[in-house]
Each structure stands twice: as structure tokens, then as C-alpha cells.
Tab-separated table of C-alpha atoms and ligand atoms in Angstrom:
chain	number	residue	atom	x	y	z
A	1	UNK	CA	-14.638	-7.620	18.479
A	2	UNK	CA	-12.308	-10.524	19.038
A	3	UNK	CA	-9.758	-10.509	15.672
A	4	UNK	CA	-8.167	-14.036	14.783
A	5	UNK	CA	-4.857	-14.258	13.451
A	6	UNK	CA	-4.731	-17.600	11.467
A	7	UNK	CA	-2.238	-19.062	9.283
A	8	UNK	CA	-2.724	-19.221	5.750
A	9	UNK	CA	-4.441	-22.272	4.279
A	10	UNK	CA	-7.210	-23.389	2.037
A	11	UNK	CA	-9.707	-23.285	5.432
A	12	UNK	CA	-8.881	-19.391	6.276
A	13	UNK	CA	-8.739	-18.841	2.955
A	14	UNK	CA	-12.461	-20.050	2.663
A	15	UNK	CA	-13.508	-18.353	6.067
A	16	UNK	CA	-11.926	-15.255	5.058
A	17	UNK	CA	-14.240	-14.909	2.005
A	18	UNK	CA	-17.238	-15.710	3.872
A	19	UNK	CA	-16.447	-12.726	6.346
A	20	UNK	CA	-15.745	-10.681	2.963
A	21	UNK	CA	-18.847	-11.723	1.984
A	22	UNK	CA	-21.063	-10.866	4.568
A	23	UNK	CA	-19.258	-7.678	4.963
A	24	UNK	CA	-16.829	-8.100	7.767
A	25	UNK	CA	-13.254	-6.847	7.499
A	26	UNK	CA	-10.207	-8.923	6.726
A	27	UNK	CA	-6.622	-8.414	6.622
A	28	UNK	CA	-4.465	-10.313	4.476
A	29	UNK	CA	-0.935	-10.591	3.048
A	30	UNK	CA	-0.272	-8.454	-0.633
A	31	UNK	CA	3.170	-8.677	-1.877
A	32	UNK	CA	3.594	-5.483	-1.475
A	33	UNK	CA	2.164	-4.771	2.341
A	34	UNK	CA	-0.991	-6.515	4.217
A	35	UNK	CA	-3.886	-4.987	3.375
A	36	UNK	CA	-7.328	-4.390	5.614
A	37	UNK	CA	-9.899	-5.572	2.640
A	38	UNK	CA	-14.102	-5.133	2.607
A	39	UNK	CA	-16.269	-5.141	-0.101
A	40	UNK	CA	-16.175	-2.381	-2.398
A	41	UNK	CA	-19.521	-2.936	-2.815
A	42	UNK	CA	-20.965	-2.580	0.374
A	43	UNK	CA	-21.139	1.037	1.704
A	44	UNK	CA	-20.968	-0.154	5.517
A	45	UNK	CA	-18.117	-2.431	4.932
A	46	UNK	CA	-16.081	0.838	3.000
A	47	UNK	CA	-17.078	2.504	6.093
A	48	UNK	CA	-15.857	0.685	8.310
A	49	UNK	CA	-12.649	0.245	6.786
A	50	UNK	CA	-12.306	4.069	7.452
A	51	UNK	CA	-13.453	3.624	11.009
A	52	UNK	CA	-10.948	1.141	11.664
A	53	UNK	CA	-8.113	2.935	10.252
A	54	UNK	CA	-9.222	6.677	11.340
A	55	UNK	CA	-8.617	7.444	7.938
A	56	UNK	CA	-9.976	10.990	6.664
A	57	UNK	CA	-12.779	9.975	4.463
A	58	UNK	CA	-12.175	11.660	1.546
A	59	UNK	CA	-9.167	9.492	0.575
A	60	UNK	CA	-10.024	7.128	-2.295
A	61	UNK	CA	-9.588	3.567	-1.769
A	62	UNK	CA	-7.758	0.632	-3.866
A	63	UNK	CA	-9.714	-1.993	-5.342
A	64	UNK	CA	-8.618	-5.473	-5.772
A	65	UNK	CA	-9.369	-7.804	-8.004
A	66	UNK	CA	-8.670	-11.611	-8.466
A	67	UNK	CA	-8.628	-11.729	-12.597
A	68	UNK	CA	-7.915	-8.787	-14.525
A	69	UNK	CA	-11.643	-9.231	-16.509
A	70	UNK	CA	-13.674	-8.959	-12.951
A	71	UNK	CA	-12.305	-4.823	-13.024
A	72	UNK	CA	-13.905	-4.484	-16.358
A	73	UNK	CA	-17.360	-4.463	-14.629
A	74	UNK	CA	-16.691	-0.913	-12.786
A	75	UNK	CA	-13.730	0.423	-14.587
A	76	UNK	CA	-12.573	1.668	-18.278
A	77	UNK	CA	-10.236	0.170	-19.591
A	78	UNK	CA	-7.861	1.675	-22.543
A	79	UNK	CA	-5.115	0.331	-25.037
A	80	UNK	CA	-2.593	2.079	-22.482
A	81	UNK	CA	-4.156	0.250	-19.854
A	82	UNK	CA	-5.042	-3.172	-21.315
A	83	UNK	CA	-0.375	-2.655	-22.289
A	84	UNK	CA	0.047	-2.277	-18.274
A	85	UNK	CA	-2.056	-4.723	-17.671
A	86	UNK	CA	-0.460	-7.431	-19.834
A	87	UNK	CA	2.951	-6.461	-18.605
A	88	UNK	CA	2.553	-5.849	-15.062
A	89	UNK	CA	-0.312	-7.908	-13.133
A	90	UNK	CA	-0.502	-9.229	-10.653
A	91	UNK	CA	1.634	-7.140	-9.408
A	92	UNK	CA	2.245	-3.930	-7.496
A	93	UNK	CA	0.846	-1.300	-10.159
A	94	UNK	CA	-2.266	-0.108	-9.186
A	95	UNK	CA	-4.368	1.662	-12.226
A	96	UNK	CA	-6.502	4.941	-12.013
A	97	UNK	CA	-9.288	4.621	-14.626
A	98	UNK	CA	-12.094	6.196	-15.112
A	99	UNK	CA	-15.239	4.512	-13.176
A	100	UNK	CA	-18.007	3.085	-14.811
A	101	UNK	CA	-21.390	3.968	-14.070
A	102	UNK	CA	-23.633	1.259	-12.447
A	103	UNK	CA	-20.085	-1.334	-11.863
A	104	UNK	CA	-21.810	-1.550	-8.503
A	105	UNK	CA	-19.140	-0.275	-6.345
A	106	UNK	CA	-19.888	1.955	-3.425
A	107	UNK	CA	-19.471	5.622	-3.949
A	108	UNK	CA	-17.830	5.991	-0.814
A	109	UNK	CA	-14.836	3.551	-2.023
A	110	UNK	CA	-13.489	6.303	-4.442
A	111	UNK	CA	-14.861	9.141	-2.446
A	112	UNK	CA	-17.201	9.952	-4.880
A	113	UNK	CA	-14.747	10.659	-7.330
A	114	UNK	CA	-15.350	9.883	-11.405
A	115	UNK	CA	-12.398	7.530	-11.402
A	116	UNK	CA	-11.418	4.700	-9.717
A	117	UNK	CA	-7.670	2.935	-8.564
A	118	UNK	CA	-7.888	-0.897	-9.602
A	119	UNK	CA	-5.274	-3.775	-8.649
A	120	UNK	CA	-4.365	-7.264	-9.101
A	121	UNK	CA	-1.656	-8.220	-6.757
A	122	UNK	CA	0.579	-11.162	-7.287
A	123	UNK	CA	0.345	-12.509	-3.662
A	124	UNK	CA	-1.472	-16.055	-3.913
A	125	UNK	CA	-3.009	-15.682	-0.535
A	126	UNK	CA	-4.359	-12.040	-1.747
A	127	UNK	CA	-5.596	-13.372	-4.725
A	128	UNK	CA	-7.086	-16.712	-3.378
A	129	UNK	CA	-9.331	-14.558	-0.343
A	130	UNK	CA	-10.519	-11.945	-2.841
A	131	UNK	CA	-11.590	-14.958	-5.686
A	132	UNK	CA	-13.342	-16.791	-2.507
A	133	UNK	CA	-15.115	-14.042	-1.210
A	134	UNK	CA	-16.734	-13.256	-5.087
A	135	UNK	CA	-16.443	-9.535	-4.002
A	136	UNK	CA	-14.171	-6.472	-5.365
A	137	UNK	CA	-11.820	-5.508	-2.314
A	138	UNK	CA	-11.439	-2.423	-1.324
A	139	UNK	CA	-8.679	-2.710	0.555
A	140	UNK	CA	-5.701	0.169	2.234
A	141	UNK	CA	-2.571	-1.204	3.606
A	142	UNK	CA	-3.868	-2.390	7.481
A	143	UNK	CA	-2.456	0.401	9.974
A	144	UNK	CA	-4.161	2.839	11.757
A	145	UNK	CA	-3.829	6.036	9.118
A	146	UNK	CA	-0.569	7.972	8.965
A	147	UNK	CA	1.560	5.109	10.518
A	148	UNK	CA	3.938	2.634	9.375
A	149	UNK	CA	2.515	0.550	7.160
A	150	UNK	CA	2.519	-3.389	7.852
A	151	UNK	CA	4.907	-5.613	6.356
A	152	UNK	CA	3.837	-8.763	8.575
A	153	UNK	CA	0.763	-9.968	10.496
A	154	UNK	CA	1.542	-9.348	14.085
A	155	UNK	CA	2.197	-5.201	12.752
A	156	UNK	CA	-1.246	-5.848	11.635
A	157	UNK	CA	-2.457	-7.083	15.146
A	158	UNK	CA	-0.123	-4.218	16.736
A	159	UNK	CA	-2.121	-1.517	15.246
A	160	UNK	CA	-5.709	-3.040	14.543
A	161	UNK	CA	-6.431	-5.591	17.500
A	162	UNK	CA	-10.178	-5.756	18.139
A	163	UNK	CA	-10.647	-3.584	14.985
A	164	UNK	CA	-10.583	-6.138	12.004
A	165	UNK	CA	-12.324	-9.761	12.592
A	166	UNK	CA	-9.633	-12.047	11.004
A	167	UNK	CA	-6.360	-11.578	10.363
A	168	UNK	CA	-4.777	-14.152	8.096
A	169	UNK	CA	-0.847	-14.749	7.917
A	170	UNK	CA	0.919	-15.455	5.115
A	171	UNK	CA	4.844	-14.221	6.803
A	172	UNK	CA	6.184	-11.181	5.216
A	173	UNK	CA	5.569	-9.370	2.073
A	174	UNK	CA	7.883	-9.680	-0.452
A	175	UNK	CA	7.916	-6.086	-1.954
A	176	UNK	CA	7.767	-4.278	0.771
A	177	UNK	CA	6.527	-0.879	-0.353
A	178	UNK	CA	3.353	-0.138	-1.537
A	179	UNK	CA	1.798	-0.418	-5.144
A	180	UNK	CA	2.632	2.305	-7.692
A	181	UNK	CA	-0.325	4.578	-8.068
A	182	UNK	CA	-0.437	5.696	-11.810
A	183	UNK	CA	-3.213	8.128	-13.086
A	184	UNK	CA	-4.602	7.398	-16.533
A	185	UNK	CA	-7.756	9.123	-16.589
A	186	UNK	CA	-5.431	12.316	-18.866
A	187	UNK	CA	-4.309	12.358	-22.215
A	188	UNK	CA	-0.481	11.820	-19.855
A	189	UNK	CA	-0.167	9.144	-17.815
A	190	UNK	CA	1.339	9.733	-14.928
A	191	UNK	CA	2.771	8.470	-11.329
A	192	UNK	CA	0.215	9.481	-7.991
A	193	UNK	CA	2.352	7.513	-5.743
A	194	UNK	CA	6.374	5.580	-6.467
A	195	UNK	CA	6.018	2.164	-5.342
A	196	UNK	CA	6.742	-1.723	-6.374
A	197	UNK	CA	7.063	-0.911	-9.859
A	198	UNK	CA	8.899	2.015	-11.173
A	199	UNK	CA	8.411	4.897	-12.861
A	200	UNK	CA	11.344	3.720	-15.396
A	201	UNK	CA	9.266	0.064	-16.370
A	202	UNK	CA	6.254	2.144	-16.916
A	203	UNK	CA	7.842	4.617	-18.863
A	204	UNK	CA	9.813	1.767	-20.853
A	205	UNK	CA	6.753	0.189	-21.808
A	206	UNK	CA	4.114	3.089	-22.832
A	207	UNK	CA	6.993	5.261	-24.935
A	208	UNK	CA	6.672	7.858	-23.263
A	209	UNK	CA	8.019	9.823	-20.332
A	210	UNK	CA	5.747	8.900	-17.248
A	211	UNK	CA	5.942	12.115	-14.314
A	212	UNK	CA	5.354	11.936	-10.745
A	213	UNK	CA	2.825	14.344	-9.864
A	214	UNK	CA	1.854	15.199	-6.649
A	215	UNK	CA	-1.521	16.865	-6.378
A	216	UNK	CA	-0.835	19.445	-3.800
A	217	UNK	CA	-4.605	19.718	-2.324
A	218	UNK	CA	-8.178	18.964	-2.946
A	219	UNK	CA	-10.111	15.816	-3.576
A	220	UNK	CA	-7.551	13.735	-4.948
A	221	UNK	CA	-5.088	14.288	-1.884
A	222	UNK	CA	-4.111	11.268	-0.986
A	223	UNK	CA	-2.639	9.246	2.052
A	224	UNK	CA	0.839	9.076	0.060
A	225	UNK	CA	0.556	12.693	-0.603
A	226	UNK	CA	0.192	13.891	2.932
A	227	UNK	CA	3.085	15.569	4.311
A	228	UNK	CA	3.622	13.540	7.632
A	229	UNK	CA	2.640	9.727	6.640
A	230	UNK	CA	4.082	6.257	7.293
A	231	UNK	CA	5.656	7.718	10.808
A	232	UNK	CA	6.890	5.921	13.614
A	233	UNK	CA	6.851	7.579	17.165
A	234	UNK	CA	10.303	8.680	17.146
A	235	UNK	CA	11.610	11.531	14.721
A	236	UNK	CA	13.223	10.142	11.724
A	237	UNK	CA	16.290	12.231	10.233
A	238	UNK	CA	17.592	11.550	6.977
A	239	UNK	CA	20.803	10.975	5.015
A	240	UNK	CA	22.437	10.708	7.864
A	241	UNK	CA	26.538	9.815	7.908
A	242	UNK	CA	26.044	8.240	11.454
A	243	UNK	CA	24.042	8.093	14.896
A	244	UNK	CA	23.736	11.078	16.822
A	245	UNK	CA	23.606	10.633	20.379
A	246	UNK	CA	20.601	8.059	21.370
A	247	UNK	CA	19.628	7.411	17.965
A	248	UNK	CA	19.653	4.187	16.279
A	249	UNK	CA	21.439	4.303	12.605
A	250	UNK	CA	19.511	2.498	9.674
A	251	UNK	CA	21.763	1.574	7.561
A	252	UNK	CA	22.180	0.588	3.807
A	253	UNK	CA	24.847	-0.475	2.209
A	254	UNK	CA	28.493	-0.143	3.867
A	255	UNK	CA	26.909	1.813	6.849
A	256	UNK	CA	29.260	1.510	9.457
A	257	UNK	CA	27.512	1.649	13.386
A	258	UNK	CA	24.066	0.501	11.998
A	259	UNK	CA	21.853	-0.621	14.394
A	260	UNK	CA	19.993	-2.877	11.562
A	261	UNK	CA	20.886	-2.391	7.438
A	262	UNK	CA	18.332	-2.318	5.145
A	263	UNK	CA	20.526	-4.123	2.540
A	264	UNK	CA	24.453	-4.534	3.325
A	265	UNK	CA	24.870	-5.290	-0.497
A	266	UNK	CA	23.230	-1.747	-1.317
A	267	UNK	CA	20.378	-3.539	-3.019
A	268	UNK	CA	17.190	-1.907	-3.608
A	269	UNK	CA	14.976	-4.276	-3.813
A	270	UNK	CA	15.708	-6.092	0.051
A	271	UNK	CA	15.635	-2.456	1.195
A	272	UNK	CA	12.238	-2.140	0.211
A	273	UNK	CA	11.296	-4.864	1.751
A	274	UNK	CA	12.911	-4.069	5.072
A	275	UNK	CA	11.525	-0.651	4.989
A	276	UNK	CA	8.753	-0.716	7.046
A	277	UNK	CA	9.758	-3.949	9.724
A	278	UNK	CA	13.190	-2.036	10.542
A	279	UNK	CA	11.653	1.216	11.012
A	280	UNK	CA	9.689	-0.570	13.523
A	281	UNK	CA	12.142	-2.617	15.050
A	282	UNK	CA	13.899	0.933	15.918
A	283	UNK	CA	11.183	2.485	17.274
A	284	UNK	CA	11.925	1.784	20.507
A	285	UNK	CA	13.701	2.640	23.463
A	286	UNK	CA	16.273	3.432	24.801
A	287	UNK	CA	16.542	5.080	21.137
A	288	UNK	CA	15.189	8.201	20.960
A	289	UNK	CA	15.043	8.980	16.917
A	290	UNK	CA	16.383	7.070	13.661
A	291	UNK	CA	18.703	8.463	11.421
A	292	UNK	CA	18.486	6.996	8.102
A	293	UNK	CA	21.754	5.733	5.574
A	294	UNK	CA	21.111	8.100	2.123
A	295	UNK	CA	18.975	5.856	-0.274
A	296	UNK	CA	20.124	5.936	-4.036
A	297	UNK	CA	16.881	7.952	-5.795
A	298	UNK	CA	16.538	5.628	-8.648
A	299	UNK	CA	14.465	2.381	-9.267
A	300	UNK	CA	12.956	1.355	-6.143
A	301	UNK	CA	14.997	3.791	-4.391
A	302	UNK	CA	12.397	6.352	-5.362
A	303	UNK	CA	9.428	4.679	-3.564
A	304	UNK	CA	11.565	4.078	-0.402
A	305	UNK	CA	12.695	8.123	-0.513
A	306	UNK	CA	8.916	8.752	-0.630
A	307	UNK	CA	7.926	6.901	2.383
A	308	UNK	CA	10.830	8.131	4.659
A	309	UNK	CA	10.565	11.877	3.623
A	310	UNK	CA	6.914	11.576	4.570
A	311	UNK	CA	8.159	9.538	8.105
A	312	UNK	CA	10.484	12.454	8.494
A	313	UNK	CA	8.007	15.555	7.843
A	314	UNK	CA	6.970	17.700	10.639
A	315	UNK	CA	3.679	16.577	12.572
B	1	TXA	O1	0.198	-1.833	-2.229
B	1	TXA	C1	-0.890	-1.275	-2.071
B	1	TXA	O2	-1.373	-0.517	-2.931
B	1	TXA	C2	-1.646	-1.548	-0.763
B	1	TXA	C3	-2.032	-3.019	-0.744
B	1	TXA	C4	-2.881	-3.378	0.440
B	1	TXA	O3	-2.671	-3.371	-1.929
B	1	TXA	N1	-2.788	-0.696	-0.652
B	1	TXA	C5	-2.655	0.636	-0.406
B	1	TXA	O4	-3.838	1.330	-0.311
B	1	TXA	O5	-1.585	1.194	-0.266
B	1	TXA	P1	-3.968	2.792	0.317
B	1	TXA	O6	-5.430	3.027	0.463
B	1	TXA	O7	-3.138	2.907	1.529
B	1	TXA	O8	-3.449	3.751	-0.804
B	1	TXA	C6	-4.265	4.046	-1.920
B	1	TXA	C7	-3.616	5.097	-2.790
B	1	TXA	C8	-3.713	6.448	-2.143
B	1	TXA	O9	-2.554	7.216	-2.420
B	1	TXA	C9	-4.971	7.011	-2.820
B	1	TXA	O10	-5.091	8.387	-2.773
B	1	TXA	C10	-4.783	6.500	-4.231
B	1	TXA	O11	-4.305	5.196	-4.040
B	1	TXA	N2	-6.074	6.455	-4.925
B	1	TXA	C11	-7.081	5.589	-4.737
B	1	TXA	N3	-8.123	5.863	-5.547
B	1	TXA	C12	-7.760	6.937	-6.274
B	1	TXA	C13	-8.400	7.699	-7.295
B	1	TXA	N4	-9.631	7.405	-7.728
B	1	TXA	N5	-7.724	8.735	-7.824
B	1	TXA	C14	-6.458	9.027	-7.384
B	1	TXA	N6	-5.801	8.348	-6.432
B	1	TXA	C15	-6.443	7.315	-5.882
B	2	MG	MG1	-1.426	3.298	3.458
């Protein structure tokens, strides 16, 4: 398969739907990270999104949504959720719910699970492909499974060339880190996976303390819950005080020696959304690992601690 990277305008916009549509795969810009989208409706398309990536099959997929009403048709909504909803999209909070029966989404798209993850994302190029193609979107971040995930198209093209049929640009992502998964199919809401928005807004807004839970094993493992995830080629060692000979230093904040800084001014936020294109741009040679600047764990610090533990765990 030839895969076309195309700008972002009202013409790729319409031809992405149409390969949505008829059940082709598409990769386009969230504000969080690009994500490789097919219909969540379509068993072959869900499929193939899994083939593409090598992703294990039984990980559940996101799906997106254009306006918040079109996830009413496969997914429960409750006062909590209906709150988060009202607060948070579009944006990068991404809702476990329970799944309704006949919503018409494949079974394969939440691995034949009773629930189902639902999102709205903020990006107008996100939300503009999914409202043209008239389909849900299932759609993971658009790397080959367990690698860095993509922060700009040609990361997309690096890992999924020949995989995907169009690839539409829209620069880089704004957030930088993937959505926050949060669980409420319990009487306790609480956080699957730290991302965009923190566990501090969420808790803010429901009244109640909000607990990241990692499920150790069975069904509802997920990508963000495997031990070695988002990893470049090189070995990634954290907190680091400085370089060790022939690695490169990350930086953040007043990190002398860096070899690139996630955010000189120590801010969270740009950090975020340097993550992924820095770890990247370091995987290279003549380096031979990154050591990573210690990252404050609070705010978004707690999403970006997630993904470069899991870049640092044994393979
Ligand atoms: O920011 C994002 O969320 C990006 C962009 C493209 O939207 N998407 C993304 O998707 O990160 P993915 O597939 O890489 O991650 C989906 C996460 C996984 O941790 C998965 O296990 C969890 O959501 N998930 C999906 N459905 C679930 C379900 N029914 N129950 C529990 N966790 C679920
Ligand atoms: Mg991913």
C-alpha cells in the first residue's frame, strides 16, 4: 500500500473521511498525539488497526467522537460523566463507560469487554476527519506497539509507511502526552492511565479523591500498563544528574550539558509536549542511551513519569 502524507485542508479532510468510510485506515493529528483511526464499527477496519500496529489484540481501543451526543449511541452515560464531559471535552480525557448493547460498535474495538473508552479531542483537524467520515473512530496513537508514540506526521510515516493509506498533517500536537484514561464503570472513579488532564482537575471537579490504579494483569491490561512501552532503541536511565559516557542528557529545567531540554523554564506543560519528539531526536548515534533530567511528579509531571518509567523498564 502506497500511504500519502497530505497537509491538512478542507480536501484531505474530505478524502480522509471517505477512506474512514469505506474502511481504510487514517492517521491524523489529536492534540494530544496522532492517532491511526478506522471505524469502530467495522470489524476488518479494528483489525487492521491491530495488524498495522502489531498490537496484542486483547488491548481495548479508544473511540472518538466528533460531538459529545454521537457517544450516547454505544455508551452510558452518568451524572459523573455528563460533569466530565461538560468540563473537559474536547479534550484529552478519555471516559470508560459501560457499553451499550446494539451501539453498533465492533466487539473487537473493546476486546469484547462490557465497557467501552470514549473521547472527544479538541484538535480541529481530529474532529473535522471523524465528523466527515460519519463513523465512530477507533483510533490508538499511530506507532508500531510498544514504541514511542508520534508527536508529528513524519514519526507517523517513520513507523507506519506502507501500513496506513493516508496520513494527514496538521504539525505537532500540542499536548504531547496521551489522553487520561479514567474508569467509571465502579461506584470510584478512577485513573487507568495519567495523561493531558490530571488526576488533580478530575479530582477537583467530582469531590472526591480520584486514584491511579494500575490493573496488574488480565483483560483490562493495557498498552499504558505494560511494563516496557513507549521505548526508543537505546536504554533510557532516569533522574539522572548528568551524561554518562556516550549518552545524550535530556534535560529539564536548569540541566546543565543537555543535549536538548524538555523545558529550560521547568514548565510542565512544554515538557509534555517535547516528550516524545526529543526522545526521538536522541535516539541516535553516536549516543548510545539517554539519561533523563528528574521530572517534578505533580500535574502533568505525572503523565510524563509514566511514559519514561515504561521507556526505561527492562525488555
Ligand atoms: O491521546 C490518546 O488517547 C490517543 C489519541 C490518538 O487519541 N489514543 C491512545 O490510544 O492513546 P491507545 O489505544 O494507545 O490507548 C488506549 C488506552 C489503553 O491504555 C487502553 O487499555 C485503554 O485506553 N482502554 C481502552 N478501552 C478500555 C476499556 N474498555 N477499559 C479499560 N481501558 C481501556
Ligand atoms: Mg499508544
Amino acid at each position: 500500500m502506497d500511504t500519502r502524507v497530505v497537509a491538512a485542508s478542507a480536501d484531505a479532510v474530505r478524502a480522509a473521511g471517505e477512506l474512514l468510510a469505506r474502511g481504510e485506515l487514517v492517521a491524523f493529528p489529536t492534540e494530544t498525539v496522532y492517532g491511526l483511526g478506522g471505524d469502530a464499527r467495522n470489524g476488518r477496519a479494528v483489525a487492521a488497526i491491530f495488524a498495522a500496529k502489531g498490537r496484542p489484540s486483547f488491548n481495548p481501543l479508544i473511540v472518538h467522537v466528533a460531538e459529545p451526543g454521537a457517544a450516547e449511541d454505544f455508551a452510558v452515560f452518568d451524572a459523573r460523566a455528563r460533569a466530565l464531559v461538560e468540563r473537559f471535552w474536547p479534550g484529552p480525557l478519555t471516559l470508560v463507560l459501560p457499553r451499550r448493547e446494539n451501539g453498533g460498535l465492533s466487539d473487537l474495538v473493546s476486546a469484547g469487554l462490557p465497557t467501552v473508552a470514549v473521547r472527544l479531542p479538541a484538535h480541529p483537524v481530529a474532529r473535522a476527519v471523524i465528523a466527515a467520515s460519519g463513523c465512530p473512530v477507533a483510533a490508538p496513537s499511530a506507532n508500531p506497539s510498544g514504541r514511542v508514540s508520534p508527536t508529528r506526521a513524519e514519526h507517523v510515516r517513520d513507523g507506519l509507511d506502507g501500513r496506513v493509506a493516508m496520513i494527514v498533517d496538521g504539525g505537532a500536537c500540542a499536548v504531547g502526552v496521551e489522553s487520561t484514561v479514567l474508569d467509571l464503570t465502579g461506584a470510584t472513579s478512577r485513573v487507568l492511565r495519567p495523561g493531558g488532564v490530571t488526576a488533580e482537575e478530575i479530582s477537583a471537579l467530582l469531590g472526591e479523591p480520584v486514584p491511579l490504579t494500575e490493573v496488574a494483569d488480565g483483560p483490562l491490561l493495557s498498552p499504558g500498563l505494560l511494563a516496557s512501552h513507549y521505548a526508543p532503541d537505546r536504554p533510557v536511565r532516569l533522574n539522572a544528574a548528568a551524561a554518562a559516557d556516550g549518552e545524550a542528557l535530556l534535560g529539564f529545567g536548569a540541566a546543565a550539558g543537555a543535549a536538548r531540554n524538555l523545558s529550560p523554564a521547568g514548565d510542565l506543560a512544554e515538557a509534555a509536549a517535547n516528550l516524545f519528539a526529543m526522545l526521538r531526536e536522541l535516539d541516535v548515534p553516536p549516543y548510545r542511551g539517554i539519561a533523563v533530567s528528574p521530572i517534578p511528579e505533580h500535574g502533568l509531571g505525572v503523565a510524563i513519569n509514566d511514559r519514561l518509567r515504561r521507556a526505561a523498564a527492562p525488555r
